[in-house]
Structure formats: structure tokens, C-alpha cells
Amino acid sequence: MVRAADRDTVDPVALIRTHDGDEAAHLVATGGRLRRVARDMAVDLSKAHIPEAGSTPAGVRLGVLGSDSDSIAVAAAAALLPGHVDFGIWSGVDRFHYWSQLLAGEGPCGSVLHAPSRVLRDQSGAIVGAVVVTHMAASEWWSGDPWIPEIFVVAAFQGRGLGSLLLGHAMRTCSHSGHRRVGLTVSEGNPARNLYERFGFRPFRTTWLIERSAGR
Ligand SMILES: CC(C)(COP(=O)(O)OP(=O)(O)OC[C@H]1O[C@@H](n2cnc3c(N)ncnc32)[C@H](O)[C@@H]1OP(=O)(O)O)[C@@H](O)C(=O)NCCC(=O)NCCS
């Protein structure tokens, strides 16, 4: 869920990121290959549809995020099956390095906010989901409010309300801490967008990521 270009490890000369749909269409028409379309979405927490905190379903428990980035990286990989629109964006990316940087607050999304971030574990203690919330610095396109660079539930546990549980915890905690907005990025075609819209997130920016052969 990180911003479009942040996971990219291919030759930067050949990878173009634009927020201009006309430019994206031109690049594709002149030989570029559309690699990803990503929507940045945000929710105004005063208008969000956040469910009341309920009891955690049997067989799982919510806990602090901690710093075991390797275990989280393994679990996150188990959330993305072949055929998922985001499966390919990890190609060539060192997941362990990515998660280690993210949890250390050294990535582009800023330092981790520990109260809204959570891991979900099964009865054996294995990680089956997580939500990471960071303090994304203010910029020309973002207001400096919390950001959700990652949320996942391992495939075998999906569709049972656990993603809603994680997102609900993150948003309630941000709201109680006085934050006004929360943002995230979702790829075009990811059914997770339904979940975010249900909670009140709306798209505010689109990123097209286009590969071109160097020199074209
Ligand atoms: C997105 C994700 C965290 C949702 O967790 P979940 O436990 O499946 O979600 P819930 O059961 O609480 O809610 C299901 C909602 O999520 C959406 N969804 C996304 N992926 C889904 C999946 N594989 N199975 C079922 N629902 C999924 C559904 O559209 C559904 O929305 P709806 O109830 O409005 O129709 C989880 O499916 C996942 O990890 N997906 C792969 C990684 C990913 O895409 N992460 C988000 C990157 S932006």
C-alpha cells in the first residue's frame, strides 16, 4: 500500500510516475507499458463510518505491532495470492528490507504510530494480519496526518471481518488521538477499495506508473 514509486527497484530511467491522466495516456500510446494505477484515498475522521469496537472473533487476538519485521514480512506475503493485482508489484523487492525499514520509521511513510498499529495472531501465536499506521510528513499533496502504508490479512483468514477489525481499530485510535484525516493508497482493481469506501475513504489523487525503455 505504500506510494506507487516507493517499492520500485527497476531502472528509474525507465520508470515514469505521473499524476496526469493525459500524460499517462500519451506515454502508453507511444510505447510505454502501464505497470500500476494507484489511488490515494483519504477519510475525514469526523465523517468516517467507523464501527463500534466489538469483541475480537474467537481464535484470533490483537496485539502491539512490535519489531519482528521478518515474521510480518512472511505473513504479508501470504496475504497476496497469484492473481491479486498487487502480487506483481513485489517482484524484485526485498520484502524483509522493506518491512524492516517501515517498522524502523526509515521508509518514505515516516515513523510508526504504535497505538493505532496492530498485529493479529492466531491461537498458535502466528501472525495472520496487521495494520501499520505512520506519521506521513506534510507535503504539497498530503496534510501531515496519519497514513496506512500496510494492511493485510493472510489469505486463509480473509473475508471474515478481520480487515475491518484492523481498520476500525486504526481509525478509532487515530480519531481518539485527535487526528482529523487518515490516508492510504490502493491499486486499481484491488477489492480492498470496497472496504475502504465502506469506512468513508474517497480517492483524491491517481498515480500512473509506466515503464519505458531507457532512451525513448
Ligand atoms: C484487504 C484485506 C486486508 C481485507 O481484509 P479482510 O479480512 O478480507 O476484510 P473483511 O472481511 O473485513 O472485509 C471484506 C471486505 O474487503 C474486501 N476484500 C478485499 N480483498 C478481499 C478478499 N480477498 N476476500 C474477501 N474480501 C476482500 C471485500 O470487498 C469486502 O468488502 P465488502 O464487505 O464491502 O464487500 C485483505 O483482503 C488482504 O489482505 N488482501 C490482500 C492484501 C491487500 O490487498 N491489502 C490492501 C492493500 S491496499
XYZ file of N, CA and C and ligand atoms in Angstrom:
696
model
N 0.787 -1.203 0.000
C 0.000 0.000 0.000
C 0.834 1.275 0.000
N 2.131 1.168 0.048
C 2.972 2.358 0.011
C 2.754 3.106 -1.278
N 3.200 4.337 -1.331
C 3.020 5.137 -2.523
C 3.661 4.444 -3.713
N 3.116 4.743 -4.877
C 3.410 3.963 -6.067
C 4.896 3.719 -6.298
N 5.699 4.745 -6.247
C 7.080 4.563 -6.689
C 7.987 4.023 -5.599
N 7.481 3.936 -4.365
C 8.398 3.676 -3.279
C 8.917 2.248 -3.228
N 8.208 1.327 -3.865
C 8.668 -0.051 -3.835
C 9.475 -0.396 -5.092
N 9.616 0.554 -6.008
C 10.153 0.201 -7.307
C 11.653 0.073 -7.273
N 12.124 -0.980 -7.872
C 13.557 -1.191 -7.876
C 14.073 -1.305 -9.309
N 13.188 -1.183 -10.298
C 13.662 -1.258 -11.675
C 14.366 0.044 -12.013
N 15.102 0.029 -13.119
C 15.859 1.187 -13.567
C 14.990 2.441 -13.526
N 15.352 3.448 -12.697
C 14.483 4.619 -12.575
C 14.351 5.390 -13.879
N 15.339 5.272 -14.753
C 15.265 5.982 -16.035
C 14.094 5.438 -16.845
N 13.794 4.140 -16.660
C 12.763 3.521 -17.475
C 11.400 3.545 -16.814
N 11.337 4.094 -15.605
C 10.065 4.062 -14.883
C 9.568 5.490 -14.676
N 8.407 5.789 -15.212
C 7.881 7.151 -15.116
C 6.639 7.138 -14.239
N 6.602 8.081 -13.307
C 5.426 8.203 -12.436
C 4.760 9.534 -12.736
N 3.466 9.490 -13.010
C 2.763 10.744 -13.283
C 1.396 10.734 -12.607
N 0.915 11.933 -12.293
C -0.440 12.078 -11.749
C -1.363 12.688 -12.800
N -0.873 12.798 -14.022
C -1.613 13.438 -15.115
C -2.114 12.352 -16.074
N -3.424 12.184 -16.129
C -4.008 11.118 -16.953
C -3.702 11.281 -18.428
N -3.654 12.528 -18.917
C -3.352 12.749 -20.339
C -1.909 12.330 -20.640
N -1.018 12.696 -19.731
C 0.385 12.317 -19.930
C 0.528 10.787 -19.904
N -0.200 10.152 -18.980
C -0.139 8.688 -18.892
C -0.626 8.063 -20.196
N -1.725 8.585 -20.729
C -2.279 8.032 -21.971
C -1.285 8.220 -23.119
N -0.622 9.368 -23.147
C 0.356 9.640 -24.202
C 1.547 8.673 -24.096
N 2.009 8.476 -22.883
C 3.160 7.582 -22.685
C 2.826 6.156 -23.127
N 1.616 5.731 -22.822
C 1.208 4.372 -23.211
C 1.045 4.295 -24.732
N 0.459 5.347 -25.316
C 0.237 5.349 -26.773
C 1.559 5.357 -27.536
N 2.624 5.833 -26.885
C 3.918 5.908 -27.568
C 4.875 4.810 -27.086
N 4.318 3.700 -26.644
C 5.147 2.520 -26.391
C 5.379 2.178 -24.933
N 4.862 2.982 -24.025
C 5.047 2.667 -22.602
C 4.146 1.526 -22.173
N 4.558 0.875 -21.093
C 3.731 -0.229 -20.556
C 3.200 0.191 -19.185
N 1.870 0.182 -19.071
C 1.251 0.573 -17.802
C 1.512 -0.506 -16.774
N 2.221 -0.120 -15.725
C 2.593 -1.117 -14.725
C 1.634 -1.104 -13.541
N 1.171 0.063 -13.154
C 0.272 0.131 -11.996
C -0.509 1.443 -12.033
N -1.769 1.377 -11.658
C -2.554 2.588 -11.404
C -2.916 2.539 -9.921
N -2.577 3.582 -9.216
C -2.818 3.595 -7.764
C -3.622 4.828 -7.385
N -4.567 4.630 -6.481
C -5.386 5.746 -5.993
C -4.986 6.048 -4.556
N -4.647 7.299 -4.299
C -4.508 7.758 -2.917
C -5.910 8.109 -2.435
N -6.255 7.603 -1.267
C -7.586 7.834 -0.708
C -7.436 8.423 0.692
N -8.422 9.216 1.102
C -8.387 9.778 2.457
C -9.789 9.807 3.025
N -9.849 9.814 4.345
C -11.140 9.921 5.019
C -11.040 11.022 6.078
N -12.096 11.828 6.130
C -12.240 12.827 7.189
C -12.813 12.075 8.393
N -12.037 11.977 9.462
C -12.443 11.109 10.584
C -13.740 11.570 11.248
N -14.093 12.844 11.106
C -15.350 13.299 11.717
C -16.554 12.789 10.931
N -16.321 12.338 9.684
C -17.431 11.845 8.866
C -17.286 10.359 8.533
N -16.272 9.715 9.111
C -15.986 8.315 8.753
C -17.049 7.374 9.311
N -17.211 6.229 8.646
C -18.143 5.202 9.131
C -17.314 4.153 9.876
N -17.037 4.444 11.134
C -16.186 3.536 11.915
C -17.067 2.702 12.826
N -17.017 1.360 12.693
C -17.847 0.549 13.579
C -17.410 0.681 15.038
N -18.349 0.500 15.943
C -18.021 0.474 17.374
C -17.026 -0.655 17.625
N -16.171 -0.453 18.630
C -15.237 -1.530 18.994
C -16.045 -2.704 19.515
N -15.863 -3.866 18.936
C -16.589 -5.045 19.397
C -15.609 -6.056 19.955
N -16.103 -7.240 20.248
C -15.188 -8.262 20.735
C -14.427 -8.856 19.552
N -13.204 -9.262 19.798
C -12.379 -9.872 18.755
C -12.898 -11.285 18.493
N -13.034 -11.684 17.216
C -13.549 -13.031 16.921
C -12.712 -14.117 17.597
N -13.386 -15.233 17.907
C -12.692 -16.355 18.547
C -11.538 -16.826 17.662
N -10.446 -17.203 18.306
C -9.323 -17.795 17.568
C -8.272 -16.804 17.127
N -8.533 -15.509 17.315
C -7.515 -14.511 16.964
C -7.429 -13.475 18.085
N -6.281 -12.823 18.151
C -6.154 -11.740 19.144
C -5.317 -10.603 18.569
N -5.698 -9.394 18.961
C -4.987 -8.197 18.517
C -3.856 -7.910 19.491
N -2.704 -7.521 18.947
C -1.591 -7.176 19.821
C -0.782 -6.031 19.243
N 0.206 -5.588 20.021
C 1.044 -4.486 19.537
C 1.858 -4.955 18.338
N 2.232 -3.983 17.518
C 2.919 -4.316 16.267
C 4.279 -4.955 16.522
N 5.031 -4.406 17.473
C 6.346 -4.944 17.781
C 7.351 -4.639 16.691
N 8.484 -5.355 16.727
C 9.548 -5.034 15.781
C 10.028 -6.265 15.014
N 9.262 -7.357 15.083
C 9.665 -8.584 14.378
C 9.288 -8.469 12.895
N 10.055 -7.664 12.192
C 9.698 -7.347 10.800
C 9.773 -8.573 9.900
N 10.668 -9.517 10.195
C 10.769 -10.704 9.333
C 9.477 -11.531 9.373
N 8.934 -11.737 10.579
C 7.695 -12.523 10.687
C 6.536 -11.806 10.008
N 6.495 -10.487 10.134
C 5.411 -9.732 9.488
C 5.569 -9.799 7.972
N 6.805 -9.737 7.506
C 7.044 -9.809 6.049
C 6.555 -11.145 5.492
N 6.819 -12.214 6.215
C 6.378 -13.548 5.764
C 4.854 -13.611 5.733
N 4.215 -13.103 6.779
C 2.745 -13.123 6.835
C 2.156 -12.253 5.729
N 2.753 -11.084 5.499
C 2.228 -10.174 4.466
C 2.289 -10.841 3.090
N 3.344 -11.615 2.862
C 3.458 -12.311 1.570
C 2.340 -13.333 1.420
N 1.900 -13.902 2.541
C 0.838 -14.915 2.499
C -0.545 -14.292 2.323
N -0.617 -12.966 2.287
C -1.899 -12.290 2.044
C -2.153 -12.098 0.550
N -1.087 -12.183 -0.239
C -1.209 -11.883 -1.672
C -1.038 -13.142 -2.499
N -2.120 -13.645 -3.031
C -2.049 -14.845 -3.858
C -1.828 -14.445 -5.316
N -1.275 -15.362 -6.144
C -1.154 -15.062 -7.573
C -2.530 -14.689 -8.110
N -2.563 -13.698 -8.967
C -3.847 -13.237 -9.499
C -4.309 -11.956 -8.827
N -3.799 -11.698 -7.590
C -4.125 -10.432 -6.937
C -3.394 -9.319 -7.682
N -4.064 -8.177 -7.818
C -3.497 -7.082 -8.615
C -2.150 -6.615 -8.059
N -1.911 -6.772 -6.768
C -0.648 -6.322 -6.168
C 0.418 -7.415 -6.117
N 0.092 -8.601 -6.597
C 1.055 -9.710 -6.489
C 2.377 -9.333 -7.166
N 2.267 -8.731 -8.352
C 3.462 -8.444 -9.150
C 4.287 -7.263 -8.663
N 3.698 -6.356 -7.853
C 4.467 -5.158 -7.517
C 5.606 -5.461 -6.546
N 5.597 -6.670 -5.973
C 6.688 -7.056 -5.086
C 7.827 -7.734 -5.831
N 7.653 -7.938 -7.118
C 8.687 -8.621 -7.890
C 10.003 -7.837 -7.816
N 11.043 -8.505 -7.402
C 12.355 -7.858 -7.317
C 12.549 -7.010 -6.072
N 11.557 -6.974 -5.197
C 11.675 -6.163 -3.986
C 12.091 -7.069 -2.820
N 13.034 -6.604 -2.021
C 13.438 -7.345 -0.819
C 12.408 -7.037 0.272
N 11.450 -7.959 0.464
C 10.362 -7.730 1.425
C 10.898 -7.534 2.839
N 11.948 -8.275 3.179
C 12.455 -8.193 4.554
C 13.054 -6.806 4.817
N 13.759 -6.303 3.823
C 14.336 -4.960 3.956
C 13.213 -3.915 4.025
N 12.208 -4.075 3.148
C 11.081 -3.135 3.118
C 10.417 -3.053 4.504
N 10.089 -4.238 5.077
C 9.382 -4.246 6.365
C 10.271 -3.750 7.494
N 11.554 -4.086 7.418
C 12.480 -3.612 8.449
C 12.550 -2.086 8.422
N 12.641 -1.505 7.243
C 12.675 -0.040 7.101
C 11.379 0.594 7.574
N 10.267 -0.027 7.162
C 8.956 0.535 7.514
C 8.792 0.593 9.032
N 9.079 -0.535 9.703
C 8.870 -0.578 11.156
C 9.858 0.306 11.901
N 11.035 0.522 11.299
C 12.027 1.411 11.934
C 11.718 2.878 11.650
N 10.692 3.140 10.859
C 10.343 4.528 10.544
C 11.301 5.158 9.557
N 12.045 4.313 8.822
C 13.047 4.838 7.886
C 12.546 4.881 6.455
N 11.317 4.468 6.245
C 10.760 4.481 4.895
C 10.137 5.827 4.563
N 9.610 5.977 3.363
C 9.033 7.251 2.937
C 7.742 7.617 3.658
N 7.152 6.658 4.385
C 5.868 6.954 5.032
C 6.035 7.472 6.457
N 7.275 7.578 6.930
C 7.515 8.192 8.234
C 7.470 7.210 9.398
N 7.467 7.768 10.610
C 7.583 6.926 11.806
C 6.258 6.232 12.128
N 6.371 5.061 12.724
C 5.182 4.266 13.057
C 4.463 4.886 14.251
N 3.138 4.977 14.140
C 2.290 5.363 15.267
C 1.838 4.053 15.922
N 2.332 3.793 17.125
C 2.145 2.448 17.690
C 0.731 2.183 18.199
N 0.037 3.218 18.694
C -1.302 2.952 19.251
C -2.293 2.472 18.179
N -2.363 3.086 17.003
C -3.310 2.584 16.006
C -2.803 1.371 15.225
N -1.509 1.077 15.274
C -0.962 -0.079 14.541
C -1.173 -1.344 15.372
N -1.441 -2.447 14.698
C -1.708 -3.707 15.408
C -1.303 -4.910 14.559
N -0.958 -6.009 15.232
C -0.889 -7.307 14.553
C -2.020 -8.167 15.092
N -2.393 -9.125 14.266
C -3.440 -10.072 14.609
C -2.767 -11.442 14.614
N -2.951 -12.195 15.701
C -2.313 -13.522 15.791
C -3.369 -14.589 15.976
N -3.076 -15.780 15.483
C -3.990 -16.905 15.714
C -3.645 -17.562 17.050
N -4.334 -18.667 17.346
C -4.143 -19.300 18.658
C -2.719 -19.780 18.893
N -2.024 -20.119 17.797
C -0.644 -20.604 17.950
C 0.343 -19.453 18.086
N -0.143 -18.229 17.922
C 0.752 -17.068 18.007
C 1.254 -16.606 16.655
N 0.887 -17.322 15.597
C 1.348 -16.924 14.257
C 0.626 -15.652 13.819
N 1.351 -14.790 13.139
C 0.754 -13.534 12.648
C -0.149 -13.841 11.461
N -1.409 -13.375 11.537
C -2.356 -13.599 10.436
C -2.863 -12.285 9.847
N -2.400 -11.170 10.367
C -2.800 -9.888 9.800
C -2.082 -8.762 10.514
N -2.132 -7.595 9.922
C -1.534 -6.417 10.557
C -2.058 -5.165 9.894
N -2.037 -4.087 10.672
C -2.242 -2.754 10.109
C -1.115 -1.882 10.648
N -0.475 -1.157 9.749
C 0.605 -0.248 10.140
C 0.140 1.174 9.840
N 0.232 2.026 10.861
C -0.138 3.436 10.694
C 1.110 4.268 10.982
N 1.371 5.233 10.111
C 2.568 6.060 10.275
C 2.197 7.531 10.290
N 3.173 8.324 10.700
C 3.002 9.776 10.598
C 3.664 10.218 9.291
N 2.842 10.362 8.279
C 3.360 10.791 6.968
C 3.529 12.315 6.995
N 4.733 12.753 6.706
C 5.015 14.198 6.782
C 4.129 15.002 5.831
N 3.866 16.235 6.195
C 3.098 17.124 5.327
C 3.906 17.416 4.058
N 3.195 17.534 2.961
C 3.855 17.797 1.675
C 2.875 18.576 0.812
N 3.232 18.747 -0.449
C 2.312 19.512 -1.314
C 1.034 18.733 -1.586
N 1.041 17.425 -1.321
C -0.166 16.636 -1.595
C -0.758 15.976 -0.350
N -0.070 16.061 0.790
C -0.602 15.414 1.985
C -0.522 16.360 3.174
N -1.533 16.294 4.042
C -1.708 17.250 5.128
C -0.898 16.935 6.377
N -0.112 15.862 6.371
C 0.689 15.534 7.552
C -0.076 14.723 8.580
N -1.186 14.147 8.174
C -1.999 13.293 9.053
C -1.526 11.836 8.955
N -2.114 10.946 9.783
C -1.694 9.539 9.735
C -1.933 8.897 8.364
N -1.086 7.926 8.073
C -1.136 7.200 6.803
C -1.089 5.711 7.107
N -1.790 4.933 6.292
C -1.766 3.470 6.467
C -0.981 2.875 5.296
N 0.328 2.669 5.469
C 1.108 2.113 4.357
C 0.833 0.630 4.135
N 0.379 -0.067 5.168
C 0.131 -1.516 5.021
C -1.066 -1.948 5.855
N -1.893 -2.756 5.233
C -2.914 -3.517 5.968
C -3.073 -4.824 5.207
N -3.042 -5.927 5.946
C -3.212 -7.226 5.286
C -3.798 -8.239 6.252
N -4.423 -9.253 5.662
C -4.897 -10.433 6.386
C -4.478 -11.624 5.530
N -3.839 -12.620 6.106
C -3.361 -13.738 5.286
C -4.563 -14.408 4.603
N -4.303 -14.953 3.420
C -5.396 -15.349 2.520
C -6.420 -16.265 3.192
N -5.947 -17.224 3.977
C -6.871 -18.199 4.568
C -7.816 -17.561 5.583
N -7.509 -16.355 6.026
C -8.329 -15.678 7.046
C -9.146 -14.516 6.467
N -9.023 -14.293 5.176
C -9.715 -13.138 4.564
C -11.221 -13.359 4.479
N -11.950 -12.260 4.375
C -13.396 -12.323 4.182
C -14.182 -12.677 5.434
N -13.539 -12.573 6.618
C -14.228 -12.898 7.879
C -14.333 -11.683 8.791
N -14.081 -10.517 8.256
C -14.212 -9.302 9.071
C -12.940 -8.862 9.772
N -11.829 -9.573 9.526
C -10.608 -9.220 10.263
C -9.960 -7.945 9.728
N -10.040 -7.732 8.408
C -9.536 -6.479 7.840
C -10.318 -5.303 8.401
N -11.632 -5.475 8.535
C -12.475 -4.416 9.113
C -12.089 -4.161 10.567
N -11.775 -5.236 11.275
C -11.363 -5.106 12.683
C -10.083 -4.268 12.787
N -9.104 -4.579 11.936
C -7.825 -3.855 11.961
C -8.026 -2.393 11.572
N -8.783 -2.172 10.495
C -9.002 -0.797 10.026
C -9.811 -0.007 11.051
N -10.804 -0.660 11.645
C -11.627 0.004 12.668
C -10.771 0.429 13.847
N -9.888 -0.465 14.309
C -9.009 -0.124 15.435
C -8.141 1.077 15.071
N -7.542 1.030 13.872
C -6.632 2.108 13.455
C -7.376 3.442 13.402
N -8.560 3.438 12.807
C -9.275 4.704 12.624
C -9.836 5.244 13.939
N -10.360 4.352 14.778
C -10.878 4.801 16.092
C -9.753 5.414 16.917
N -8.598 4.744 16.897
C -7.480 5.227 17.721
C -6.974 6.567 17.207
N -6.890 6.699 15.889
C -6.464 7.996 15.321
C -7.458 9.088 15.699
N -8.734 8.759 15.626
C -9.764 9.739 15.946
C -9.673 10.140 17.419
N -9.538 9.157 18.311
C -9.440 9.464 19.744
C -8.189 10.275 20.064
N -7.153 10.125 19.227
C -5.916 10.886 19.463
C -6.006 12.293 18.905
N -7.141 12.627 18.295
C -7.339 13.995 17.814
C -6.960 14.225 16.363
N -6.600 13.148 15.654
C -6.258 13.331 14.234
C -7.523 13.581 13.428
N -7.378 14.307 12.323
C -8.552 14.676 11.531
C -8.733 13.795 10.301
N -7.645 13.297 9.752
C -7.731 12.540 8.493
C -6.834 11.324 8.576
N -7.128 10.355 7.721
C -6.247 9.204 7.525
C -6.205 8.943 6.022
N -5.037 8.555 5.528
C -4.901 8.275 4.101
C -4.256 6.928 3.844
N -4.370 6.492 2.612
C -3.747 5.234 2.173
C -3.740 5.198 0.643
N -3.048 4.214 0.099
C -3.022 4.023 -1.358
C -3.541 2.635 -1.685
N -4.352 2.547 -2.727
C -4.849 1.240 -3.160
C -4.706 1.136 -4.677
N -4.304 -0.043 -5.129
C -4.165 -0.249 -6.576
C -5.535 -0.354 -7.224
N -5.625 0.151 -8.454
C -6.838 -0.026 -9.246
C -7.091 -1.527 -9.406
N -8.300 -1.958 -9.109
C -8.636 -3.379 -9.268
C -8.516 -4.184 -7.986
N -7.990 -3.567 -6.908
C -7.904 -4.282 -5.634
C -9.268 -4.197 -4.932
N -9.899 -5.361 -4.635
C -11.206 -5.314 -3.974
C -11.164 -4.666 -2.597
N -9.955 -4.448 -2.059
C -9.835 -3.762 -0.771
C -10.464 -2.368 -0.837
N -10.550 -1.805 -2.040
C -11.152 -0.464 -2.157
C -12.595 -0.453 -1.628
N -13.340 -1.560 -1.823
C -14.715 -1.637 -1.291
C -14.708 -1.430 0.218
N -13.745 -2.083 0.850
C -13.623 -1.982 2.309
C -13.368 -0.526 2.705
N -12.436 0.118 2.014
C -12.078 1.493 2.376
C -13.258 2.438 2.129
N -13.962 2.220 1.039
C -15.114 3.093 0.752
C -16.203 2.902 1.797
N -16.356 1.654 2.245
C -17.355 1.387 3.293
C -17.037 2.191 4.561
N -15.753 2.401 4.831
C -15.361 3.179 6.016
C -15.347 4.682 5.742
N -15.589 5.077 4.507
C -15.686 6.512 4.192
C -14.514 7.087 3.417
N -13.519 6.263 3.071
C -12.381 6.777 2.284
C -12.847 7.147 0.883
N -12.283 8.237 0.355
C -12.579 8.664 -1.012
C -11.263 8.972 -1.732
N -11.187 8.676 -3.033
C -9.937 8.942 -3.763
C -9.697 10.440 -3.941
N -8.425 10.856 -3.825
C -8.130 12.278 -4.075
C -6.993 12.461 -5.065
N -6.289 11.379 -5.446
C -5.189 11.520 -6.399
C -4.930 10.166 -7.041
N -4.557 10.211 -8.314
C -4.234 8.972 -9.023
C -2.776 9.020 -9.470
N -2.103 7.884 -9.356
C -0.731 7.772 -9.838
C -0.678 6.704 -10.928
N -0.128 7.057 -12.077
C 0.123 6.074 -13.128
C 1.624 5.796 -13.121
N 1.970 4.523 -13.152
C 3.370 4.110 -13.178
C 3.603 3.405 -14.503
N 4.490 3.958 -15.323
C 4.647 3.479 -16.693
C 6.103 3.150 -16.972
N 6.313 1.971 -17.540
C 7.664 1.548 -17.908
C 7.937 1.949 -19.339
N 9.113 2.516 -19.561
C 9.555 2.826 -20.925
C 10.974 2.328 -21.078
N 11.315 1.893 -22.281
C 12.707 1.525 -22.465
C 13.551 2.777 -22.360
N 14.705 2.637 -21.695
C 15.571 3.792 -21.477
C 15.904 4.435 -22.811
N 15.862 5.769 -22.833
C 16.254 6.489 -24.055
C 15.085 6.816 -24.956
N 13.870 6.270 -24.678
C 12.729 6.579 -25.551
C 12.050 7.865 -25.145
C -7.769 -6.074 2.113
C -7.788 -7.036 3.292
C -6.851 -6.511 4.374
C -9.204 -7.093 3.844
O -9.220 -7.988 4.912
P -10.462 -8.995 5.065
O -10.295 -9.646 6.379
O -10.539 -9.816 3.869
O -11.647 -7.919 5.096
P -13.091 -8.054 5.733
O -13.507 -9.472 5.775
O -13.144 -7.272 6.979
O -13.936 -7.226 4.693
C -14.079 -7.704 3.402
C -14.040 -6.535 2.505
O -12.766 -6.385 1.943
C -12.836 -6.561 0.538
N -11.849 -7.580 0.201
C -10.636 -7.309 -0.292
N -9.966 -8.427 -0.513
C -10.784 -9.456 -0.123
C -10.643 -10.862 -0.109
N -9.551 -11.472 -0.573
N -11.634 -11.606 0.414
C -12.763 -11.012 0.850
N -12.937 -9.690 0.834
C -11.959 -8.911 0.360
C -14.213 -7.015 0.154
O -14.617 -6.275 -0.965
C -15.019 -6.740 1.364
O -15.692 -5.525 1.213
P -17.273 -5.532 1.326
O -17.608 -6.246 2.586
O -17.641 -4.085 1.342
O -17.719 -6.251 0.100
C -7.366 -8.467 2.877
O -8.316 -8.963 1.966
C -5.992 -8.556 2.281
O -5.016 -8.692 2.998
N -5.859 -8.503 0.958
C -4.583 -8.691 0.317
C -3.613 -7.561 0.651
C -4.221 -6.236 0.262
O -4.757 -6.047 -0.809
N -4.064 -5.278 1.194
C -4.537 -3.941 0.979
C -3.593 -3.189 0.115
S -4.243 -1.580 -0.242
